[in-house]
Tab-separated table of C-alpha atoms in Angstrom:
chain	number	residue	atom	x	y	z
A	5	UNK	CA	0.000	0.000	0.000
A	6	UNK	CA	1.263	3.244	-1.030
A	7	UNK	CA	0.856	5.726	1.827
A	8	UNK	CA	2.381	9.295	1.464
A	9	UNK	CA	2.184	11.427	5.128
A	10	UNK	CA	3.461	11.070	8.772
A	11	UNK	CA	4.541	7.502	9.782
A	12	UNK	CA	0.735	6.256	11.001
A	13	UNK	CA	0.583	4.755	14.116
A	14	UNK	CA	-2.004	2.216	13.528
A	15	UNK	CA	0.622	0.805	10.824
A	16	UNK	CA	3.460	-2.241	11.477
A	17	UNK	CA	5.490	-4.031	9.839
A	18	UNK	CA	6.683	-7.560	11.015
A	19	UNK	CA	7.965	-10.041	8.475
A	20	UNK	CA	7.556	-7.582	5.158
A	21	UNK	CA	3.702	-8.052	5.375
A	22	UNK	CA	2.283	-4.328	6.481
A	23	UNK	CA	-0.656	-4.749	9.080
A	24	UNK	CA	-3.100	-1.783	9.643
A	25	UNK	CA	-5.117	-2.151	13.062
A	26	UNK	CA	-8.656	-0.587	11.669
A	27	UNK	CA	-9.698	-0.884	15.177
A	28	UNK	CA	-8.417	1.919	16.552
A	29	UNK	CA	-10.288	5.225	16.790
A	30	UNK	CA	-9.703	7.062	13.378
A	31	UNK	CA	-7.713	10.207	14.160
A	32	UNK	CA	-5.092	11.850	11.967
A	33	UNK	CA	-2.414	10.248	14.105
A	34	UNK	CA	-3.884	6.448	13.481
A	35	UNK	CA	-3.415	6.765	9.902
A	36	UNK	CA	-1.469	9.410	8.979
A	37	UNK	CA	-3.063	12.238	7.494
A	38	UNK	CA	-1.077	15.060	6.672
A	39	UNK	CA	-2.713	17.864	7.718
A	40	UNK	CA	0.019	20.401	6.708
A	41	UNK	CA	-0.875	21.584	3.216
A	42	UNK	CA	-1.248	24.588	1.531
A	43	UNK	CA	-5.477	26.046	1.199
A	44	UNK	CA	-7.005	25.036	-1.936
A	45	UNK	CA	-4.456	21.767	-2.391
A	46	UNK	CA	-6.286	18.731	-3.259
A	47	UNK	CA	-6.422	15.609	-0.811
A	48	UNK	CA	-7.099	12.355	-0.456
A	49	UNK	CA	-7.696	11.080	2.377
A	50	UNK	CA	-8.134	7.264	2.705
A	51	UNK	CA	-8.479	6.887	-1.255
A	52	UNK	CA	-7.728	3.704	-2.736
A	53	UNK	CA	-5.867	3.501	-5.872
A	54	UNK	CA	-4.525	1.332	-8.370
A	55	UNK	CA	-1.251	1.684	-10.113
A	56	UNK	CA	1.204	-0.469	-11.889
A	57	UNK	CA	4.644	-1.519	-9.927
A	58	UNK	CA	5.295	-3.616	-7.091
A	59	UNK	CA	3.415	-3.356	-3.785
A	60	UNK	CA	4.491	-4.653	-0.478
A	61	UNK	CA	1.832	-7.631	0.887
A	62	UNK	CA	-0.608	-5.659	2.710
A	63	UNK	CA	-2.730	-7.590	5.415
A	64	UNK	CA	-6.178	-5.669	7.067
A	65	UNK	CA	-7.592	-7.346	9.719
């Protein structure tokens, strides 16, 4: 999964599969959400995309 942003904390690693706890309450902390950007820019926040090149094995509980 392709995630651009602060390091989210409901995000970990163990074994090269990347685990995201969806459990936790959603906050811009939990997942990341870079809330630093300039009026007028656009976002996406928790968008789903689909691109061509390799992806690390994602696993959502």
């Amino acid at each position: 999964m392709s995630h651009r942003g602060p390091e989210p904390t409901a995000r970990s690693s163990e074994n090269g599969i990347e685990t995201w706890d969806l459990t936790v309450p959603p906050s811009v902390e939990a997942f990341g959400i870079d809330t630093d950007v300039p009026d007028g820019a656009r976002t996406r926040v928790g968008a789903y995309g689909s691109e061509a090149g390799a992806w690390d094995p994602v696993r959502i509980p």
